[in-house]
Every structure is written in C-alpha cells, then in structure tokens.
C-alpha cells in the first residue's frame, strides 16, 4: 500500500499574486501610519500600535476592493 501525501508542486508560488499585493499594500500603509505617528511626537509603542491597526484596516479594505 502506497502512502499518498498531499505535497505541493515545487514550481507553485507560496502566495498568489492577489494575496501578495494585498499584504504589500497593508504593510506599506502600516509603516506609513507608524512612522507618521512617531514623527508626530508619540512614543514608538504608539507608533507600533497605530501601524498594526492601519495594517489590519488596509488589508480588509484592499481585500474588499481588489478583485
């Protein structure tokens, strides 16, 4: 009896193009928000929190509008 494992094709990309674009735009929005928060005089911890929130919101937004 041969054991069949569900192994992905080695030539298949890890992420699809749509997912990569959405995550890239989310990271850019999060970095922008975090940097602007720190430059506005807040602590780096506030910048990380603002960046994380902006990342989550941007991913949800771009997931909705990119088809």
Short mmCIF file of C-alpha atoms in Angstrom, two decimals:
data_model
loop_
_atom_site.label_atom_id
_atom_site.label_comp_id
_atom_site.label_asym_id
_atom_site.label_seq_id
_atom_site.Cartn_x
_atom_site.Cartn_y
_atom_site.Cartn_z
CA UNK A 1 0.00 0.00 0.00
CA UNK A 2 1.45 3.32 -1.06
CA UNK A 3 1.04 6.31 1.23
CA UNK A 4 -0.03 9.36 -0.76
CA UNK A 5 0.96 12.66 0.79
CA UNK A 6 -0.55 15.89 -0.42
CA UNK A 7 2.66 17.64 -1.37
CA UNK A 8 2.52 20.93 -3.25
CA UNK A 9 4.20 21.32 -6.60
CA UNK A 10 7.67 22.83 -6.21
CA UNK A 11 7.04 25.30 -9.02
CA UNK A 12 3.85 26.62 -7.44
CA UNK A 13 4.20 30.03 -5.72
CA UNK A 14 3.78 30.24 -1.96
CA UNK A 15 1.35 33.17 -2.26
CA UNK A 16 -0.90 34.16 -5.08
CA UNK A 17 -0.39 37.47 -6.83
CA UNK A 18 -3.57 38.96 -5.33
CA UNK A 19 -2.61 37.99 -1.77
CA UNK A 20 0.91 39.35 -2.21
CA UNK A 21 -0.38 42.72 -3.47
CA UNK A 22 -2.92 43.00 -0.63
CA UNK A 23 -0.32 42.18 2.03
CA UNK A 24 2.25 44.51 0.46
CA UNK A 25 -0.21 47.41 0.45
CA UNK A 26 -1.15 46.59 4.04
CA UNK A 27 2.50 46.65 5.12
CA UNK A 28 3.08 49.96 3.35
CA UNK A 29 0.02 51.52 4.99
CA UNK A 30 1.09 50.20 8.40
CA UNK A 31 4.63 51.51 8.02
CA UNK A 32 3.37 54.89 6.89
CA UNK A 33 0.96 55.20 9.80
CA UNK A 34 3.56 54.08 12.33
CA UNK A 35 6.24 56.44 11.05
CA UNK A 36 3.84 59.38 10.91
CA UNK A 37 2.68 58.64 14.46
CA UNK A 38 6.25 58.67 15.79
CA UNK A 39 7.10 61.81 13.82
CA UNK A 40 4.05 63.49 15.35
CA UNK A 41 5.68 63.15 18.76
CA UNK A 42 4.17 59.94 20.11
CA UNK A 43 6.25 57.12 21.57
CA UNK A 44 7.45 54.24 19.39
CA UNK A 45 5.00 51.94 21.19
CA UNK A 46 2.13 54.14 20.00
CA UNK A 47 3.62 54.01 16.51
CA UNK A 48 3.63 50.21 16.55
CA UNK A 49 0.02 50.11 17.71
CA UNK A 50 -1.07 52.63 15.09
CA UNK A 51 0.85 50.73 12.40
CA UNK A 52 -0.74 47.43 13.39
CA UNK A 53 -4.22 48.92 13.32
CA UNK A 54 -3.56 50.55 9.95
CA UNK A 55 -2.21 47.25 8.57
CA UNK A 56 -5.35 45.38 9.62
CA UNK A 57 -7.66 48.05 8.25
CA UNK A 58 -5.74 48.28 4.98
CA UNK A 59 -5.78 44.52 4.43
CA UNK A 60 -9.53 44.42 4.97
CA UNK A 61 -10.02 47.42 2.69
CA UNK A 62 -7.83 46.15 -0.15
CA UNK A 63 -9.28 42.64 0.14
CA UNK A 64 -12.69 44.20 -0.46
CA UNK A 65 -11.79 46.40 -3.42
CA UNK A 66 -9.22 44.29 -5.30
CA UNK A 67 -10.87 41.59 -7.38
#
